[in-house]
Short mmCIF file of C-alpha atoms in Angstrom, two decimals:
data_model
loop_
_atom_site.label_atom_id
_atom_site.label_comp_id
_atom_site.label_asym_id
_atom_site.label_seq_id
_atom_site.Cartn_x
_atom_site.Cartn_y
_atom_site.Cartn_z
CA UNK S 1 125.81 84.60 66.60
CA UNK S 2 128.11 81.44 66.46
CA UNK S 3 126.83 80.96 62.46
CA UNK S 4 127.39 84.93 62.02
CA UNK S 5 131.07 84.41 62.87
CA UNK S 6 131.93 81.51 60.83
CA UNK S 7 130.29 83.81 58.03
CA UNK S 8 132.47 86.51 58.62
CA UNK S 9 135.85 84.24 59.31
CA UNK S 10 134.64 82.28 55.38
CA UNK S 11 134.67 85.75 53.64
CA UNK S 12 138.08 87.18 55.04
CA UNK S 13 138.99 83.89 54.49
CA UNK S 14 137.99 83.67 50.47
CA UNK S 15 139.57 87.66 50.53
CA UNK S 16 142.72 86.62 51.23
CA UNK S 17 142.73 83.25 48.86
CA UNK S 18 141.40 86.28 45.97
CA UNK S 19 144.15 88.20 47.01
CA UNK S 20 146.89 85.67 46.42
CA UNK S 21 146.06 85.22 42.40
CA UNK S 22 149.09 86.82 40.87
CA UNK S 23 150.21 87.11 37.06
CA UNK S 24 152.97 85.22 36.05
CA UNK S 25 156.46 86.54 34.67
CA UNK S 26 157.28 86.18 30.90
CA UNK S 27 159.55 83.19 30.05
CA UNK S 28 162.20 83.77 28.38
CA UNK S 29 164.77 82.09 26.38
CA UNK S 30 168.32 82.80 26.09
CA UNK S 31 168.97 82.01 22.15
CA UNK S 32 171.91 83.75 22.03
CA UNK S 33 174.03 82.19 24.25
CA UNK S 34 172.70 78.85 23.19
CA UNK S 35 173.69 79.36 19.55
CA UNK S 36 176.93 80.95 20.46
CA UNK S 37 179.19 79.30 17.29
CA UNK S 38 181.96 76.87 18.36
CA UNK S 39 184.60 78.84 16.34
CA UNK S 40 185.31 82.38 15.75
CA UNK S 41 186.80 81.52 12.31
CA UNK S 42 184.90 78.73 10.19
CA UNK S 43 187.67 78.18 8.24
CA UNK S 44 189.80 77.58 11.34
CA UNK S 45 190.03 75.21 14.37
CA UNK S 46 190.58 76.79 17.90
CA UNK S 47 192.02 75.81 20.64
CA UNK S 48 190.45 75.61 24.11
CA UNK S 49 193.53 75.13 25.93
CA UNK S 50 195.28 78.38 24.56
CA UNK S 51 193.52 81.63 25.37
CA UNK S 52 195.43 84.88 26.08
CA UNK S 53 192.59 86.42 27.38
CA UNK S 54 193.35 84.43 30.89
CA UNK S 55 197.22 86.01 30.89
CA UNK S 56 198.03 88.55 33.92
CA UNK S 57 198.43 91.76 32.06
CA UNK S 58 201.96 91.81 33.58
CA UNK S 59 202.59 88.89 31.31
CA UNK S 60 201.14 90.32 28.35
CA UNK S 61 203.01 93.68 28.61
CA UNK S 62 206.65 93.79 28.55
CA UNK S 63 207.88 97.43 27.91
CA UNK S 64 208.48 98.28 31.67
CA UNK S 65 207.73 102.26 30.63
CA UNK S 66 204.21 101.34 29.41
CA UNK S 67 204.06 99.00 32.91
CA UNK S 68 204.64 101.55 35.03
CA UNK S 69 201.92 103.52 33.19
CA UNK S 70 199.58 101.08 33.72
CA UNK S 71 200.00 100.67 37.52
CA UNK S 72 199.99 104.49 37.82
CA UNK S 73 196.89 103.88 36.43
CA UNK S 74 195.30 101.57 38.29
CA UNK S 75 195.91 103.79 41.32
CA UNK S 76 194.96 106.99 40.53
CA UNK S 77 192.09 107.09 37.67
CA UNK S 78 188.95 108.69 38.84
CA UNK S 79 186.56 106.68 36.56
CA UNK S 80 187.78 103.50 38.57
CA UNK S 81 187.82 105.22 41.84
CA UNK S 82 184.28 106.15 40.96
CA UNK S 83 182.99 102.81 39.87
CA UNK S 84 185.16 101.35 43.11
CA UNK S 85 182.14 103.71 44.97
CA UNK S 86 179.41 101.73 42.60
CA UNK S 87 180.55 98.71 44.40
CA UNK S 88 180.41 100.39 48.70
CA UNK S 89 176.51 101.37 47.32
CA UNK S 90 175.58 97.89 45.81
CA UNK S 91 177.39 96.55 49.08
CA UNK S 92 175.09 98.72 51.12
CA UNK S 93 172.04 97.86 49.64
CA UNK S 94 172.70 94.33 50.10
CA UNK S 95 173.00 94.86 53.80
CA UNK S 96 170.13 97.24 53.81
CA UNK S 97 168.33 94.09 51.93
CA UNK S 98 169.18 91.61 54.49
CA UNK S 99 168.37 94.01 57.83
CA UNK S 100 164.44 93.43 56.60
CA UNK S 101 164.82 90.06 57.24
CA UNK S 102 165.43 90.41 61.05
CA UNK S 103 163.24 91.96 63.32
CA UNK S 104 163.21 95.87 64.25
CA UNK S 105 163.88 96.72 67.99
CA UNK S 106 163.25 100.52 69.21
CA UNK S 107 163.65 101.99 72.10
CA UNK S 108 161.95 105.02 73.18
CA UNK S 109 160.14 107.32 75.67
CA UNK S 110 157.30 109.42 75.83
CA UNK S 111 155.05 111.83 77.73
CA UNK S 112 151.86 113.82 77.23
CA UNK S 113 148.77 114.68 78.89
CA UNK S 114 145.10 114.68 78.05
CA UNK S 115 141.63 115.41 79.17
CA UNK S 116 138.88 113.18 78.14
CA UNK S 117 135.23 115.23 78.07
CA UNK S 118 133.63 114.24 81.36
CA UNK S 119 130.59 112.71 79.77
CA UNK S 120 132.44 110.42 77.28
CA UNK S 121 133.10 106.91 78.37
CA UNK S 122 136.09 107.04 78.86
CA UNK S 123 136.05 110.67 81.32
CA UNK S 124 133.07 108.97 83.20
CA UNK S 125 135.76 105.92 83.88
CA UNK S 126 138.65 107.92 84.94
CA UNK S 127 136.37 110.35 87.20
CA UNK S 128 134.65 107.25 88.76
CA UNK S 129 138.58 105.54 89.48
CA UNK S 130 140.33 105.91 92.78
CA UNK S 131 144.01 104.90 92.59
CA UNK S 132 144.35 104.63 96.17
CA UNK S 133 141.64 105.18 98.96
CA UNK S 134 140.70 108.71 98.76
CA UNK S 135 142.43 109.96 95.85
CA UNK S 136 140.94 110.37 92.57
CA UNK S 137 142.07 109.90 88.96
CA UNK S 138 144.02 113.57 88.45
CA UNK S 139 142.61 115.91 85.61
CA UNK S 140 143.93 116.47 83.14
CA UNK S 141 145.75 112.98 83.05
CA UNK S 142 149.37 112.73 82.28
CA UNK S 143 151.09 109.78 80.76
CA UNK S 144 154.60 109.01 80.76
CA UNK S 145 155.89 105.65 79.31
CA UNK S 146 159.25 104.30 78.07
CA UNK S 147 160.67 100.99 76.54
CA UNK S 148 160.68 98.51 74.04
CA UNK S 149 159.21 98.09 70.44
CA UNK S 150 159.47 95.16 68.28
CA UNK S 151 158.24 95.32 64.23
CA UNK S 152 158.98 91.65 62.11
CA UNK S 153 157.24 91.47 58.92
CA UNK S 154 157.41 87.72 58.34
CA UNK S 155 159.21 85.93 55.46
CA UNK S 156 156.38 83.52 55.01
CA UNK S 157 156.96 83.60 50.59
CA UNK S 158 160.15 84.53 50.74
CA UNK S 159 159.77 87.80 49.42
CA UNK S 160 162.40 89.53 51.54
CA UNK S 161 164.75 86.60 50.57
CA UNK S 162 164.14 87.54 46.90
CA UNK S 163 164.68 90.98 47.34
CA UNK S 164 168.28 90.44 49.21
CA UNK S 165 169.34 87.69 46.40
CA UNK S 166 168.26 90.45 43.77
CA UNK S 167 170.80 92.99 45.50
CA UNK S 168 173.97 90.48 46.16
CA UNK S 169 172.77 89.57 42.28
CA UNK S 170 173.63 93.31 41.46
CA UNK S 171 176.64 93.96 43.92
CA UNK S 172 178.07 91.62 41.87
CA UNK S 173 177.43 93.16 39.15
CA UNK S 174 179.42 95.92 39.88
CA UNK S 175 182.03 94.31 40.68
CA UNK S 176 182.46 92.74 37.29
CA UNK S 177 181.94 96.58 35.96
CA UNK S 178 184.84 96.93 37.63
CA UNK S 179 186.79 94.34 35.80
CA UNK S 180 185.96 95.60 32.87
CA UNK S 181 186.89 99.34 33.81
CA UNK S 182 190.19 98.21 34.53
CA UNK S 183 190.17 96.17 31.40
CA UNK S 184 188.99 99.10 29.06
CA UNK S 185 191.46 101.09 31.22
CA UNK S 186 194.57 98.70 30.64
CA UNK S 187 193.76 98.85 26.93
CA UNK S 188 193.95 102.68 26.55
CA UNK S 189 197.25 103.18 28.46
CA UNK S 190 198.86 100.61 25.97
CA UNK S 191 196.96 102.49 22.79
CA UNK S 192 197.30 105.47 23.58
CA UNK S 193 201.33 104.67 24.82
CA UNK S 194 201.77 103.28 21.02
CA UNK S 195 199.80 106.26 19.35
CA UNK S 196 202.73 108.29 21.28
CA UNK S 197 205.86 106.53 20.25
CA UNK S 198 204.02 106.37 16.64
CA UNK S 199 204.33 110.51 16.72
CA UNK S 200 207.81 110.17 18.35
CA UNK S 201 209.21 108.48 15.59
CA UNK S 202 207.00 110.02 13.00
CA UNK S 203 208.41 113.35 14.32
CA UNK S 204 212.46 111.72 13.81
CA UNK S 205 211.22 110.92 9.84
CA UNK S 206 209.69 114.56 9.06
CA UNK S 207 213.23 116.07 10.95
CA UNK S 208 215.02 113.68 8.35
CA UNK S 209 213.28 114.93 5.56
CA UNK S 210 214.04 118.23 6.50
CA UNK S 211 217.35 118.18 6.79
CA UNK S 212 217.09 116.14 3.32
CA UNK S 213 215.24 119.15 1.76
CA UNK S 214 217.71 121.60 3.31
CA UNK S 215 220.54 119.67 1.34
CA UNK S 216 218.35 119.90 -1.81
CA UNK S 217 217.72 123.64 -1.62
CA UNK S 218 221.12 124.15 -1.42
CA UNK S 219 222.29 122.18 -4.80
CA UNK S 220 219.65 123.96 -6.28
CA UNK S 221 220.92 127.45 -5.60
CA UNK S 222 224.40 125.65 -6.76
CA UNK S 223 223.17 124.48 -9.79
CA UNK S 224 221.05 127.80 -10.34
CA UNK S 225 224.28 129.91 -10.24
CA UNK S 226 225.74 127.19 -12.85
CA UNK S 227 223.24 127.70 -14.63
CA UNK S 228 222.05 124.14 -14.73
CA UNK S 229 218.55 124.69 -12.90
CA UNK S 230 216.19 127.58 -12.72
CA UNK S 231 214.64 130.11 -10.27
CA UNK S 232 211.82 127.58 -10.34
CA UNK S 233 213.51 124.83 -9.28
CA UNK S 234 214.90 126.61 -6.04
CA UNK S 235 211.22 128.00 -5.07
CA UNK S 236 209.76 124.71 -5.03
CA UNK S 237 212.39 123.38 -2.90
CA UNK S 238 211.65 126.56 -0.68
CA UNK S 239 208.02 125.90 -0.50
CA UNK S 240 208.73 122.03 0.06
CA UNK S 241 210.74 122.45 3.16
CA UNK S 242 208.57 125.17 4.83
CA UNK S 243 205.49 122.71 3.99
CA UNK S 244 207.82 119.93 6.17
CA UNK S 245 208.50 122.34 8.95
CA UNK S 246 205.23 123.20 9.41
CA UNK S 247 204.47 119.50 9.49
CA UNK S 248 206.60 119.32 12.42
CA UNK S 249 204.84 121.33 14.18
CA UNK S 250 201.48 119.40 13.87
CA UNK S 251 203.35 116.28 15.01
CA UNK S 252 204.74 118.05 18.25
CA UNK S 253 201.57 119.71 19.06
CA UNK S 254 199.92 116.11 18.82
CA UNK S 255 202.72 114.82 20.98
CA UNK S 256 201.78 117.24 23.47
CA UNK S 257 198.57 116.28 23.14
CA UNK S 258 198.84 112.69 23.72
CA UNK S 259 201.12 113.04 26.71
CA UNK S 260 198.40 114.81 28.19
CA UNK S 261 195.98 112.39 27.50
CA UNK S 262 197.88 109.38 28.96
CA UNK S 263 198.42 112.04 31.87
CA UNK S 264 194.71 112.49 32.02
CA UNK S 265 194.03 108.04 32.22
CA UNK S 266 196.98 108.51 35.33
CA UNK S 267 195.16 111.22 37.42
CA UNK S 268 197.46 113.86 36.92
CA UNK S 269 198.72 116.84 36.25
CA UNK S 270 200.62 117.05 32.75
CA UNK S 271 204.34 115.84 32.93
CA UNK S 272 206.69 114.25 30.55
CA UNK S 273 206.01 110.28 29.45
CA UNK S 274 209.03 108.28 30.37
CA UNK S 275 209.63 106.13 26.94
CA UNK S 276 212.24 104.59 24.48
CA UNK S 277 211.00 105.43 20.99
CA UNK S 278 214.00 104.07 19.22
CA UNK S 279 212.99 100.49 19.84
CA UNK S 280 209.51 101.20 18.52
CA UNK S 281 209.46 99.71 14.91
CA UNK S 282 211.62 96.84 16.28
CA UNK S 283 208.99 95.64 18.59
CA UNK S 284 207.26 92.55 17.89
CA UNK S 285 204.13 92.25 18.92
CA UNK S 286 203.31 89.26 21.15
CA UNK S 287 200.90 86.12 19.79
CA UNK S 288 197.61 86.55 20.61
CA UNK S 289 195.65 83.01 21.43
CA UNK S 290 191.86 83.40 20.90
CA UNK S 291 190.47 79.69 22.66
CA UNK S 292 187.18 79.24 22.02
CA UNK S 293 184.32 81.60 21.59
CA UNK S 294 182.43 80.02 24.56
CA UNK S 295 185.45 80.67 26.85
CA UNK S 296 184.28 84.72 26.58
CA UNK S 297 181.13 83.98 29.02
CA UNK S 298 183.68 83.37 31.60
CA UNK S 299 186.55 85.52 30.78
CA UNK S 300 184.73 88.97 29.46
CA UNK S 301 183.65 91.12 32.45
CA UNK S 302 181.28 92.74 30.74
CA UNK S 303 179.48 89.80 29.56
CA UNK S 304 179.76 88.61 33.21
CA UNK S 305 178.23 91.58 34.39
CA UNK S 306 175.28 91.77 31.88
CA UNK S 307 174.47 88.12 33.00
CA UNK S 308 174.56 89.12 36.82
CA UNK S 309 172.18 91.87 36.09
CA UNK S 310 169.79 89.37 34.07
CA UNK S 311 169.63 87.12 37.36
CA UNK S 312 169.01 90.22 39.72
CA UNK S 313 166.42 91.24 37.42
CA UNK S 314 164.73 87.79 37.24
CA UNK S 315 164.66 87.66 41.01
CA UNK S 316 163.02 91.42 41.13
CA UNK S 317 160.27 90.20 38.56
CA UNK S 318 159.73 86.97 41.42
CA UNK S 319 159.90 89.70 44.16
CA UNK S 320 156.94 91.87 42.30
CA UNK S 321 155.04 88.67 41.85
CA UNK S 322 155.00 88.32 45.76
CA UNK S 323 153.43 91.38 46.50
CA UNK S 324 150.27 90.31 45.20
CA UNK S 325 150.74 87.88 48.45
CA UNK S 326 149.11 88.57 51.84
CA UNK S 327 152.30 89.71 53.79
CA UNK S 328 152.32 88.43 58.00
CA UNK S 329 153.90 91.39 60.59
CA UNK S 330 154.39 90.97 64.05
CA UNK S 331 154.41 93.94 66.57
CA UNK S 332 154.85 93.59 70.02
CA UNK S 333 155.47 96.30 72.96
CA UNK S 334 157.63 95.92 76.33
CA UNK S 335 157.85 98.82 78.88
CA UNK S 336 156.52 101.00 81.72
CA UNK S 337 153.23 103.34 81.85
CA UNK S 338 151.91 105.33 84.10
CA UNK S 339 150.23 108.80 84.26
CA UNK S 340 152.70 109.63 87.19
CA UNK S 341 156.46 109.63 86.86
CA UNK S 342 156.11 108.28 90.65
CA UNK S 343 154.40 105.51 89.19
CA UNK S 344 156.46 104.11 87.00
CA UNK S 345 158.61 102.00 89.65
CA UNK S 346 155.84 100.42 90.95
CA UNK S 347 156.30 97.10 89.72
CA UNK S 348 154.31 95.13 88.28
CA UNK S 349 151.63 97.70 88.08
CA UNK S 350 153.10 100.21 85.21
CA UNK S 351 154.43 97.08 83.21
CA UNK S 352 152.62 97.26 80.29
CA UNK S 353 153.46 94.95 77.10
CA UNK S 354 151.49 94.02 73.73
CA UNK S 355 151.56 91.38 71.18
CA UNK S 356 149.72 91.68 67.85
CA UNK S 357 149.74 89.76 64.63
CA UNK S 358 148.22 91.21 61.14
CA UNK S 359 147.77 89.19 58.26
CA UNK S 360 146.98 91.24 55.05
CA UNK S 361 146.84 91.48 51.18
CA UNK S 362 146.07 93.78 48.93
CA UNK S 363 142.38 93.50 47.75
CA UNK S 364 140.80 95.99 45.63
CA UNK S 365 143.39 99.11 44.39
CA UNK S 366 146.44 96.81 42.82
CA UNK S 367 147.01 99.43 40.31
CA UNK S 368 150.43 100.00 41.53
CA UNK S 369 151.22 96.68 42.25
CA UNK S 370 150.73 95.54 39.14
CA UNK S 371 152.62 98.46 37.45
CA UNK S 372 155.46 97.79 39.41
CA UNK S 373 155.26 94.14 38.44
CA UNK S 374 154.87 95.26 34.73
CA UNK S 375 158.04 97.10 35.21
CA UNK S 376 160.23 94.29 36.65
CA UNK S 377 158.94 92.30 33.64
CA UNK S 378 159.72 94.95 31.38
CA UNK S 379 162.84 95.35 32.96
CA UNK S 380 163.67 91.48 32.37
CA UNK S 381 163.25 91.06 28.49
CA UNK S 382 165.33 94.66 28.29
CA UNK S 383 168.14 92.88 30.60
CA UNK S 384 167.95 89.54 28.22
CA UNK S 385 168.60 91.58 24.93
CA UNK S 386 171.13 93.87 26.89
CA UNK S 387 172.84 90.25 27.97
CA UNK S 388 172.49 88.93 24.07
CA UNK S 389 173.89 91.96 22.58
CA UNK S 390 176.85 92.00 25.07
CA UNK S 391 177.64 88.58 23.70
CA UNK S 392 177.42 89.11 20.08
CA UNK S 393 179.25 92.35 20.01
CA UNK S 394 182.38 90.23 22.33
CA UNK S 395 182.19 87.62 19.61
CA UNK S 396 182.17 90.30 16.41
CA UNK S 397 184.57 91.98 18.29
CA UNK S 398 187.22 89.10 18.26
CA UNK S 399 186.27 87.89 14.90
CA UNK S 400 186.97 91.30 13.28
CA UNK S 401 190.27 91.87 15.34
CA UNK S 402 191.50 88.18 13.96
CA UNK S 403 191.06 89.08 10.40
CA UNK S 404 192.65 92.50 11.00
CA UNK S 405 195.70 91.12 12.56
CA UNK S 406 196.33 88.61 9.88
CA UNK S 407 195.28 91.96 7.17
CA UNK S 408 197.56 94.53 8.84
CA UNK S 409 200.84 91.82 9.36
CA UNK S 410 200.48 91.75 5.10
CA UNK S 411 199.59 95.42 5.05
CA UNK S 412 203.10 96.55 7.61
CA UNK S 413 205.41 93.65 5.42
CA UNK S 414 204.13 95.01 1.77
CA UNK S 415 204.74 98.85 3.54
CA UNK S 416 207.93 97.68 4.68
CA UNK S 417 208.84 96.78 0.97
CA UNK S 418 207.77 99.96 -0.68
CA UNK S 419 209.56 101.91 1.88
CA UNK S 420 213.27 100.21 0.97
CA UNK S 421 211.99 100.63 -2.68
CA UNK S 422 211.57 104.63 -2.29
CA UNK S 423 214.41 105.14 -0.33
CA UNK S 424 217.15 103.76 -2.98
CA UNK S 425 215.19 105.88 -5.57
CA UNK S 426 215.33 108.98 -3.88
CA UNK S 427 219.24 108.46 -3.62
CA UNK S 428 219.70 107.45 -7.50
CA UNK S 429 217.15 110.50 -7.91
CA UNK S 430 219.79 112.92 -5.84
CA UNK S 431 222.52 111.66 -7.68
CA UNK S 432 221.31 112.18 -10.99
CA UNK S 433 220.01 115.50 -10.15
CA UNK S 434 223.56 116.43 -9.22
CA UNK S 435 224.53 115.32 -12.44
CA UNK S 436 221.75 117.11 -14.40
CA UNK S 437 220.32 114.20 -15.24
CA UNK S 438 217.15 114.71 -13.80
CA UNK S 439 214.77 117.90 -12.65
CA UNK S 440 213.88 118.94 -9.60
CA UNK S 441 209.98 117.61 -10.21
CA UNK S 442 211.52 114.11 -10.24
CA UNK S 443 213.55 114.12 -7.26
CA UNK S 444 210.72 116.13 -4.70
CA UNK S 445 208.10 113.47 -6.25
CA UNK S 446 210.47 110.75 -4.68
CA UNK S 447 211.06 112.29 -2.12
CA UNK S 448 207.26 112.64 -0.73
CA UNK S 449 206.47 109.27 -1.71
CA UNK S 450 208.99 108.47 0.38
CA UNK S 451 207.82 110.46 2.93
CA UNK S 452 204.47 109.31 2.74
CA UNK S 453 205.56 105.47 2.76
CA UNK S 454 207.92 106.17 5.66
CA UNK S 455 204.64 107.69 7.66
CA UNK S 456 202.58 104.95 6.68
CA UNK S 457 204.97 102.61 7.92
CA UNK S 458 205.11 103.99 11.05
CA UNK S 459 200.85 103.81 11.65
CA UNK S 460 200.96 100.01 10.54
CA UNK S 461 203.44 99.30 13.29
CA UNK S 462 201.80 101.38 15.80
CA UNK S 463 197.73 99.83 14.22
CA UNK S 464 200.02 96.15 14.21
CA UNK S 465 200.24 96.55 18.25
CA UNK S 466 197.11 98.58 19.05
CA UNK S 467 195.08 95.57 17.02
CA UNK S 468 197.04 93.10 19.45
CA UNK S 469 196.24 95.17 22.69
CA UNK S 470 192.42 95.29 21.67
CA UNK S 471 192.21 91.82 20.92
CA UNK S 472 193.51 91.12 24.20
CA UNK S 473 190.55 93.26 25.82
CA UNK S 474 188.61 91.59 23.92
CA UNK S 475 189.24 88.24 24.66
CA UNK S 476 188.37 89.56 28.78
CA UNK S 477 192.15 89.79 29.00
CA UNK S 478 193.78 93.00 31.19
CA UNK S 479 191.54 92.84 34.28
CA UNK S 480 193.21 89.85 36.27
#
């Protein structure tokens, strides 16, 4: 009997060793962030110590209308105040994480009755039990019990650990989603605040040239009566300066538009957009300082947050791996039975308690085991690529914006130039059409060029401080 045992104890004790075989994780490598280039700009040298990505966005932004935007902003947007709930649920399931660590306590009561078949064991015990002299086991036999339950499923391969790292790993997370919320956020107030003073003051040109065509048409008619122009001359000037008042009423209608948009990014109703468009094509926009492309891993949110999710998903691959593991509970019991109510005072009598320890792994079916390791695996390479392509696009992202700043500073100056240019032609162009020198053709040709220029102008100023505003971004720059 003896040998029988040790037979039996040798074979659940090979069973568990089979059980504990589990496949190992793919390793990967991070090239990406290895290789990360030590310059966004070959040709240039950056400096580590200058970085406008680390300014407070109150430093950045000066314009205390688009400020005030901003920190209307901040309050109100629903996207943030959803992703702000993102953050209470990755907060709970950390908690929720960490409770499995620590034993379960219950407490509860019961009662119930039952009748056992007479000639069963255990109706031939009860009939054959006398509780006290003379009195027999009652039939049907009650039971009423009450107290305490304990449940601990012990951490013996730190599974549970795993699992709780894994969700603090992913709470954190979302809170760098946040940052960058706030930082995508901060960056369409400020575009979207330029777009609108860009249709302000492209609104005070197309007035101009209105009342500039109005003055036309009427030399026209003038010099029609003299005989000096034709009908032709005056329809054309007709058909210009409806075509510029329709115009206007594009521009407003985009106005309204934008307002609404910017009202939208606030959480609110429409209302007018408190702003001072005559300062607009004086503004200067500020330097931007890029650092050093190895400086984004720490300043970008986003790239913050795809790393954080890499690590959580590392630690759920180790957690899968540990299922394969025999797992150790405890249960034990603490309370009062009897098949009396009476009963259950008499101490120590209707104390009854139990202790029990179970030590088991999975065996035969692992299907689903091993799927759900395959999945955390899975789920690992697709969280490295997600992490690598965050990076690259952060670093395109600030190499493009560089060369566009430089571009559009050449693109607003050589604007800038044609736009003087145009406007002393149109006014030699109105004088010699008072004097008959020239036709009408020559003067509404100057005119929309300089129209056009004028327009033109205006978008390079307002694409010369969007550019700055997005480089900012980013650089991880708007969330701190």
């Amino acid at each position: 009997m003896k040998t029988y045992n040790k037979y039996i104890a040798a074979i659940a004790l090979s069973l568990v060793l089979a059980s504990c075989k589990a496949p190992m994780a793919t390793v990967i490598k991070d090239e990406v962030k290895e290789n990360i280039p030590q310059n966004f700009n070959q040709e240039e040298q950056q400096d580590a110590n200058n970085n406008s990505g680390t300014t407070p966005w109150r430093q950045f932004f000066t314009d205390p209308n688009l400020v005030s935007l901003i920190e209307t902003a901040l309050k109100n947007n629903q996207e943030l105040m959803i992703t702000l709930q993102e953050i209470e649920i990755a907060k709970s399931g950390v908690l929720a994480k960490k409770g499995r660590l620590t034993p379960t306590v219950s407490a509860g009561i019961g009662a119930g009755v039952k009748k056992a078949g007479r000639y069963t064991s255990e109706g031939a015990g009860d009939a054959s039990t006398e509780i006290e002299p003379g009195k027999e086991m009652p039939d049907p036999l009650g039971n009423f019990e009450g107290g305490l339950m304990a449940n601990w499923e012990v951490d013996i391969w730190k599974k549970l650990k795993t699992e709780k790292e894994s969700a603090v790993a992913h709470y954190l997370s979302t809170v760098e989603g946040k940052n960058f919320v706030l930082s995508n956020l901060i960056e369409e107030v400020a575009d979207n605040y330029y777009d609108l003073l860009a249709l302000d003051n492209q609104l005070d040109i197309i007035q101009q040239y209105i009342r500039l065509q109005q003055k036309a048409l009427e030399i026209s008619k003038i010099q029609k009566e003299a005989a000096a122009a034709t009908e032709l001359a005056v329809k054309k000037f007709e058909a210009e300066l409806a075509k510029s008042k329709a115009s206007e009423y594009t521009i407003r209608q985009s106005i309204t538009e934008k307002e609404n948009q910017i009202n939208a990014l606030l959480g609110r109703y429409p209302q007018p957009i408190v702003r001072t468009k005559e300062s607009f094509m004086s503004t200067i926009a500020p330097t931007v300082y890029t650092g050093i492309p190895s400086q984004l891993l720490a300043n970008r949110p986003d790239i913050k947050q795809a790393e954080l999710e890499l690590k959580s998903s590392k630690l759920d691959v180790e957690a899968a791996r540990k299922e394969f593991y025999p797992s150790l509970e405890i249960s034990a019991t603490l309370g009062l039975e009897a098949f009396k109510p009476s009963y259950l005072v008499k101490l120590p009598e209707s104390i009854a308690s139990s202790l029990a320890g179970e030590l088991a792994g999975p065996l035969i079916n692992k299907s689903a085991i091993k799927a759900n390791f395959q999945t955390a695996d899975a789920r690992q390479i697709q969280a490295l690529y997600e992490y690598d392509k965050t990076i690259l696009n952060a670093y395109l992202d600030v190499a493009n914006l560089m060369s566009k700043v430089k571009n559009i500073d050449q693109y607003y100056q050589l604007k800038s130039q044609e736009t003087k240019a145009l406007d002393e032609s149109i006014d030699i162009a109105n004088q010699l059409f008072r004097n008959s020198r020239a036709d009408y053709l020559e003067v509404l040709l100057n005119q929309r060029d300089a129209l056009d220029a004028k327009m033109e102008l205006i978008e390079a100023k307002q694409k010369q401080l969007s550019t700055v505003v997005d480089i900012y971004k980013s650089l991880g720059g708007g969330w701190k």
